[in-house]
Coordinates of C-alpha atoms in Angstrom, one line a residue:
X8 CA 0.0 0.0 0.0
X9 CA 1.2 3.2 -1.0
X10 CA 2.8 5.3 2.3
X11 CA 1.3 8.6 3.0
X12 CA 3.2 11.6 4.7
X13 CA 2.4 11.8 8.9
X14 CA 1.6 15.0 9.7
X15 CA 5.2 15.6 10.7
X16 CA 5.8 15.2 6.8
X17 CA 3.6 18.3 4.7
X18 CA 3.5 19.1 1.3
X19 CA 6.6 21.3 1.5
X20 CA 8.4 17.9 2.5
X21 CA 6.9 16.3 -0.9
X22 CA 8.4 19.2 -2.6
X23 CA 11.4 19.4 -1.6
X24 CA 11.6 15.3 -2.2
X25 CA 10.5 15.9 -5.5
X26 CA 12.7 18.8 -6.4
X27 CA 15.7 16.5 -5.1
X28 CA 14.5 13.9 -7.3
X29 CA 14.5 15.9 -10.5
X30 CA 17.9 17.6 -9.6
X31 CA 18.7 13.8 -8.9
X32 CA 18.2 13.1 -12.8
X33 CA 20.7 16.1 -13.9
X34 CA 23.3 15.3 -11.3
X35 CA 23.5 12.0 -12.1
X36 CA 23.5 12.3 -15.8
X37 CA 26.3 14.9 -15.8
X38 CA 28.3 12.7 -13.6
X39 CA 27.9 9.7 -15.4
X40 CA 28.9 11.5 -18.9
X41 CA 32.0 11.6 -18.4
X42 CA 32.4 7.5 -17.9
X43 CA 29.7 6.1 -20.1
X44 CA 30.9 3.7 -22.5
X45 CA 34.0 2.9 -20.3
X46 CA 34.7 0.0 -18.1
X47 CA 35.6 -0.1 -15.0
X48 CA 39.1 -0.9 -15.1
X49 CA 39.2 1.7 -17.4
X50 CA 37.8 4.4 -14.9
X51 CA 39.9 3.0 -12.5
X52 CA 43.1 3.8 -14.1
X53 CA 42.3 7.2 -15.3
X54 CA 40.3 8.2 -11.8
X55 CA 40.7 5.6 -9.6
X56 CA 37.3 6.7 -8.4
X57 CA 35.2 9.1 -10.5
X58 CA 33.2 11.5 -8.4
X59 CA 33.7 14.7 -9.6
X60 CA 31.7 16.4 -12.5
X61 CA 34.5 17.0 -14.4
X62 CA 32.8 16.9 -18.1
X63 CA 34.6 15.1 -20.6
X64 CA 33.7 11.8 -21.9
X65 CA 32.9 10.3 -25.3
X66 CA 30.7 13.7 -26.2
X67 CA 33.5 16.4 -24.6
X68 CA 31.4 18.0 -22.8
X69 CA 32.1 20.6 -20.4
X70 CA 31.6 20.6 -16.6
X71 CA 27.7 19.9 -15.8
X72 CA 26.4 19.6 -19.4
X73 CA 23.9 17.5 -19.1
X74 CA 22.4 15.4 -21.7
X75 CA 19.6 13.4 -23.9
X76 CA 18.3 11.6 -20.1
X77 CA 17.3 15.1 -18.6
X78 CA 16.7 16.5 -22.2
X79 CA 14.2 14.4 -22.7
X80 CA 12.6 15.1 -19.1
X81 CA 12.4 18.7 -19.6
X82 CA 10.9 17.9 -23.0
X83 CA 8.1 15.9 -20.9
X84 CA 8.1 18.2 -18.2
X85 CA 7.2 21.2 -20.7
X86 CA 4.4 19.3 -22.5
X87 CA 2.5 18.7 -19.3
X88 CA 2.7 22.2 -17.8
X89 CA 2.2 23.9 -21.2
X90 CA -0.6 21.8 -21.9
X91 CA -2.4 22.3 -18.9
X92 CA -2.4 18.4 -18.1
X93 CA -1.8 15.2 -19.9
X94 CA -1.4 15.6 -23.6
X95 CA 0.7 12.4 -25.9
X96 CA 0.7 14.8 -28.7
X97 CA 2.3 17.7 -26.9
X98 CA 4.9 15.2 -25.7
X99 CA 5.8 14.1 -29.0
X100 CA 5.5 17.3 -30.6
X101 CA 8.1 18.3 -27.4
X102 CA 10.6 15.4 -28.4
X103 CA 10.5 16.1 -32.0
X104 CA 11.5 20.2 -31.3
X105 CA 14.2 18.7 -29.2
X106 CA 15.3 16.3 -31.8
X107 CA 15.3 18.9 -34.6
X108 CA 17.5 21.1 -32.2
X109 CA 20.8 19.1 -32.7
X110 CA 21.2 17.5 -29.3
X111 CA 24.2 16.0 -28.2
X112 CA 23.5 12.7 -28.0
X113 CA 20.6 10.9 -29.2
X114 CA 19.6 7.1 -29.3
X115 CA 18.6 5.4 -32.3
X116 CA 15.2 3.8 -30.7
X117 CA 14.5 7.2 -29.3
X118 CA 15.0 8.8 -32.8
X119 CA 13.4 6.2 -35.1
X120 CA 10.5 6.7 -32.6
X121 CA 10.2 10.5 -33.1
X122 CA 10.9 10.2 -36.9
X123 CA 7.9 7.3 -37.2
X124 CA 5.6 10.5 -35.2
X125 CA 7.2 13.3 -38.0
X126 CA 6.8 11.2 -41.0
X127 CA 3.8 9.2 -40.0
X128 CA 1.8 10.6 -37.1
X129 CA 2.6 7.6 -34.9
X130 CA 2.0 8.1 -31.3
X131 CA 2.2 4.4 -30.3
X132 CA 5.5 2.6 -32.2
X133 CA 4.7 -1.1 -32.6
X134 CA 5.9 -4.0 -30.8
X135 CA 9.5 -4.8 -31.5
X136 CA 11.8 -7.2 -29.8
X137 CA 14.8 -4.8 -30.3
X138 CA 13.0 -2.0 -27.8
X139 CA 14.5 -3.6 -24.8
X140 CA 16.6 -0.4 -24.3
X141 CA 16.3 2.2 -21.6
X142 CA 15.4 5.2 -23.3
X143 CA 12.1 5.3 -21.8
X144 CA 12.9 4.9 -18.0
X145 CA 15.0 7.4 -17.9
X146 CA 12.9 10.5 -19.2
X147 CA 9.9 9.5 -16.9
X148 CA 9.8 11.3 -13.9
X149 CA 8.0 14.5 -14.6
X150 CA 4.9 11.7 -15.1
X151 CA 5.8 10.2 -11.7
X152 CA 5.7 13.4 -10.4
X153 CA 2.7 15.1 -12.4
X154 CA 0.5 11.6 -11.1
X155 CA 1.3 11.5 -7.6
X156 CA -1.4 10.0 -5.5
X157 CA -2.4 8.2 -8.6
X158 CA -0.7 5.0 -9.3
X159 CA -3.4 3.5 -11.7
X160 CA -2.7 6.7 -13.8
X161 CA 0.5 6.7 -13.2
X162 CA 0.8 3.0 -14.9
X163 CA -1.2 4.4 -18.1
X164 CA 0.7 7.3 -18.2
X165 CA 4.0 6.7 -18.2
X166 CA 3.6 3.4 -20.6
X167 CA 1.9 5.7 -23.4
X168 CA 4.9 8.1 -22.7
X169 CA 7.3 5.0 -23.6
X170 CA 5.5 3.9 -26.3
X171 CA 6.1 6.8 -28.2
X172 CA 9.8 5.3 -28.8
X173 CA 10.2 1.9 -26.8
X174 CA 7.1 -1.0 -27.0
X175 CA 8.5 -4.1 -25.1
X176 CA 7.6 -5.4 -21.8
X177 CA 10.6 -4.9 -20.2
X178 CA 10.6 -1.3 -21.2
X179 CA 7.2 -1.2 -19.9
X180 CA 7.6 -2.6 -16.4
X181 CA 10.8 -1.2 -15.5
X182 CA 9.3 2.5 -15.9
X183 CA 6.4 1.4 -14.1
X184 CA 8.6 0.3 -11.4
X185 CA 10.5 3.4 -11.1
X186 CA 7.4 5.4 -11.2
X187 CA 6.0 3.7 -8.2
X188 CA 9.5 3.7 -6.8
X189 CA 9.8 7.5 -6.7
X190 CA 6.1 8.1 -5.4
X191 CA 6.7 6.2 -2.2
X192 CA 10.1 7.5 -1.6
X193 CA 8.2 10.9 -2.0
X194 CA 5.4 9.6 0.3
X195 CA 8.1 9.0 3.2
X196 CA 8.8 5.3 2.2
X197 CA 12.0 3.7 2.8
X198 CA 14.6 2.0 1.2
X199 CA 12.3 -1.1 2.8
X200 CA 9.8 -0.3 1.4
X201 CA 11.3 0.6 -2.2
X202 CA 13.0 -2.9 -2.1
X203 CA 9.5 -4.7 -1.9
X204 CA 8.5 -2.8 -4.9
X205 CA 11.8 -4.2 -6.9
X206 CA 11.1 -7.4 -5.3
X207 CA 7.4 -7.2 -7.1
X208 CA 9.4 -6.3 -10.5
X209 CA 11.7 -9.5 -10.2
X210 CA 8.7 -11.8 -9.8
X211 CA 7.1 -10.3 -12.9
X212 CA 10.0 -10.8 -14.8
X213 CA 12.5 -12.8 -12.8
X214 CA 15.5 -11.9 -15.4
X215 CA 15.7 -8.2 -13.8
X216 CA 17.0 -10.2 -10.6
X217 CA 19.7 -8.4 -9.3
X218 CA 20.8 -10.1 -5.8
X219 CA 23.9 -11.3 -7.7
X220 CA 24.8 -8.5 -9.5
X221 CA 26.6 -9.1 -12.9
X222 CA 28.4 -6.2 -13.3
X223 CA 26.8 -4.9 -16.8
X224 CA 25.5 -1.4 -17.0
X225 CA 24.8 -1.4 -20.4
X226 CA 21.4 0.3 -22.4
X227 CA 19.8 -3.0 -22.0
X228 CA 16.9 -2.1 -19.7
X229 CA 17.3 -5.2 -17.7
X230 CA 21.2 -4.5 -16.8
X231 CA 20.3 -0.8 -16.4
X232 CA 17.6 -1.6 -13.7
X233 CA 20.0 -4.4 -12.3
X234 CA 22.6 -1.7 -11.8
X235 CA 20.4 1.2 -10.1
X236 CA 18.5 -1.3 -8.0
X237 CA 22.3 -3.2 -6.9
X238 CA 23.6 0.3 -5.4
X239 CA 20.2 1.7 -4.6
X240 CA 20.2 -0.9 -1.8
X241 CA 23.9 -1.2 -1.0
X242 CA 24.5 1.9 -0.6
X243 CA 23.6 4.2 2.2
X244 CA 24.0 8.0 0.6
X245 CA 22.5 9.4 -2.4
X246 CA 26.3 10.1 -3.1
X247 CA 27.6 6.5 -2.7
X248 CA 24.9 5.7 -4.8
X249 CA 25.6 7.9 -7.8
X250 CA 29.3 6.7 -7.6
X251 CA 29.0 3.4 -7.1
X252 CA 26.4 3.5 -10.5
X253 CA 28.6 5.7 -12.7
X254 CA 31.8 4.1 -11.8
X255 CA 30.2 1.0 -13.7
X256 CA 30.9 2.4 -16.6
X257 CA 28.8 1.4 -20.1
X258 CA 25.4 3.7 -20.5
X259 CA 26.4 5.8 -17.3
X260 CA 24.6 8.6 -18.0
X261 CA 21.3 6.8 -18.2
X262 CA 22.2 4.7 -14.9
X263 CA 22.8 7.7 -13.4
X264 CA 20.0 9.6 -14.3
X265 CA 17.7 6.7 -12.9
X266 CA 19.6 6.1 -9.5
X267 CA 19.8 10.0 -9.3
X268 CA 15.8 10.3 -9.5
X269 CA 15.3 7.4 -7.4
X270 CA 17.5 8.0 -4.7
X271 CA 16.8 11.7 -4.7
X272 CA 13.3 11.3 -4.0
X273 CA 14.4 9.0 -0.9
X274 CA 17.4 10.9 0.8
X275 CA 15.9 14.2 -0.4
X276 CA 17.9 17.5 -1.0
X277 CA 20.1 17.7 1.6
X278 CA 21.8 14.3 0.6
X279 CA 22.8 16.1 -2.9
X280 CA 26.9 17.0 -2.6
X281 CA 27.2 21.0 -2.7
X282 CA 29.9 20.6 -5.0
X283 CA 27.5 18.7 -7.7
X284 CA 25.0 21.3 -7.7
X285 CA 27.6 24.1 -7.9
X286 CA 29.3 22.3 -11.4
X287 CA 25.7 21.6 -13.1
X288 CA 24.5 23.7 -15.7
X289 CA 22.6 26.5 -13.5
X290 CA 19.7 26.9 -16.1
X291 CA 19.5 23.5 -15.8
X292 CA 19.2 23.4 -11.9
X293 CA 16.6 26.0 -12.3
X294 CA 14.4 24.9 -14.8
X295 CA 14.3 21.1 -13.1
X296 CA 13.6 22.6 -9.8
X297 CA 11.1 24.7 -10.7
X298 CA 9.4 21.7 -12.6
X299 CA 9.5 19.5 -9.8
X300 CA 7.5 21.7 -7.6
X301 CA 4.7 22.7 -10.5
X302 CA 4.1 19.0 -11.6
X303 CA 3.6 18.1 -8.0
X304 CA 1.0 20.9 -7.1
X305 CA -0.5 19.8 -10.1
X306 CA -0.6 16.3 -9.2
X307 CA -4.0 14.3 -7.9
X308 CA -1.8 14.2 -4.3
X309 CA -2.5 18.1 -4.4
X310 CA -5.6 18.3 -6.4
X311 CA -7.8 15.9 -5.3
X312 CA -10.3 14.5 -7.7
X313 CA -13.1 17.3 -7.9
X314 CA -10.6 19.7 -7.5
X315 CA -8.9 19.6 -10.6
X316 CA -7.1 16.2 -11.1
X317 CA -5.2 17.1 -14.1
X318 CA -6.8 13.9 -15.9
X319 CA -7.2 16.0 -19.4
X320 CA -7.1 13.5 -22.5

């Protein structure tokens, strides 16, 4: 059952959990950057242990640049305010801008996807055994935050997000996981609690069991939730976390992203090193935190049904 916050725990608490959660996504994909499609023993011998935002990387970016992981979350985030609610079109009209603007990076499911919506209209991509990637997960907090205190909308939600690029199972349950993930941790649930709803995932579909972790971080959704969920819950910082993630190497930015949202929302902003939030991008840091706060006061945990639920077609 999903927690709810005591009365020690008000909105503002929500808030702030939220805000940490989105700041979560940028931290951790600007730290992970500068590792991603490394191995360990590679990151080992040129920083022994990487946990500075120090830019870099395959792309050359500079110091807290983020990229396509909170992209794409901004993208999502601007759709549902702008739109007043919950609008597929407005999201994909949002991705395709972004795609058309020359991003850094961008991966080939996420832009087949968009270019099927250009050429054809297509806001649900079909089926395909190949969409096992993690492309979706990591762009879909601003719908985990926008549908707090509504899980059942929450799962329709954030699938139709994910089918705009990614249609697979696998896709499908991990973002579902994460969603409901982040909602309890910003309901006041622990890492107890967030364990029993990965336990839940693994019984679904038994191959995301991570108790004996492998050691892959690659785009493969399964070894990116394997890794998040391994040093979500061996870890006891939102700081170990991140590092232990990124110093994985392979799609770091993405594993990043996902552990930063995640364990954002449970250690909340205090837990976020000052010197990560002094390197990331400013307008960056400011445009996530202010979309944190408005998708949660726009949320059914804020607007009760009646009240203005924010359940627009």
């Amino acid at each position: 059952m999903m927690p709810v916050p005591s009365p020690q725990s008000p909105v503002s608490e929500v808030l702030a959990r939220a805000r940490a959660a989105f700041i979560g996504v940028a931290v951790g994909d600007a730290l992970g950057a500068t590792t991603e499609f490394m191995t360990p023993a590679e990151i080992r011998s040129r920083f022994g242990v990487h946990r500075k935002i120090v830019g870099g990387g395959w792309l050359h970016l500079k110091p807290g640049r983020v990229t396509d992981d909170t992209e794409m979350s901004l993208c999502l985030a601007r759709a549902i305010l702008q739109s007043g609610g919950w609008d597929l079109k407005a999201a994909a009209d949002a991705f395709l801008a972004w795609m058309r603007s020359k991003p850094v990076d961008i991966g080939s499911t996420v832009r087949r996807g968009i270019r099927d919506y250009l050429l054809k209209g297509q806001l649900e991509t079909p089926p395909n055994d190949w969409d096992a990637g993690n492309g979706a997960v990591m762009r879909m907090l601003p719908v985990a935050l926008f549908t707090l205190g509504d899980v059942g909308r929450l799962q329709e939600l954030v699938v139709a997000q994910a089918h705009l690029t990614h249609n697979h199972p696998l896709s499908d349950a991990a973002c579902v996981t994460v969603g409901r993930m982040v909602q309890a941790a910003l309901l006041g649930a622990d890492r107890f609690a967030l364990h029993g709803i990965a336990r839940e995932l693994v019984a679904q579909h038994p191959t995301f069991r991570f108790k004996d972790y492998s050691g892959q971080a690659s785009g493969y959704v399964v070894e990116t939730m394997q890794t998040v969920l391994h040093f979500l819950f061996t870890t006891g910082s939102f700081e170990d976390c991140l590092v232990g993630v990124v110093n994985q190497g392979g799609d770091a930015d993405t594993t990043g992203a996902i552990a930063g949202m995640i364990a954002g929302a449970l250690y909340g902003e205090a837990a976020i090193p000052a010197q990560w939030l002094k390197k990331l991008d400013p307008e960056v840091l400011r445009e996530v935190t202010a979309a944190a706060e408005e998708l949660v006061r726009r949320s059914p945990y804020c607007k009760p049904a009646g009240k203005g639920d924010g359940h627009e077609q």
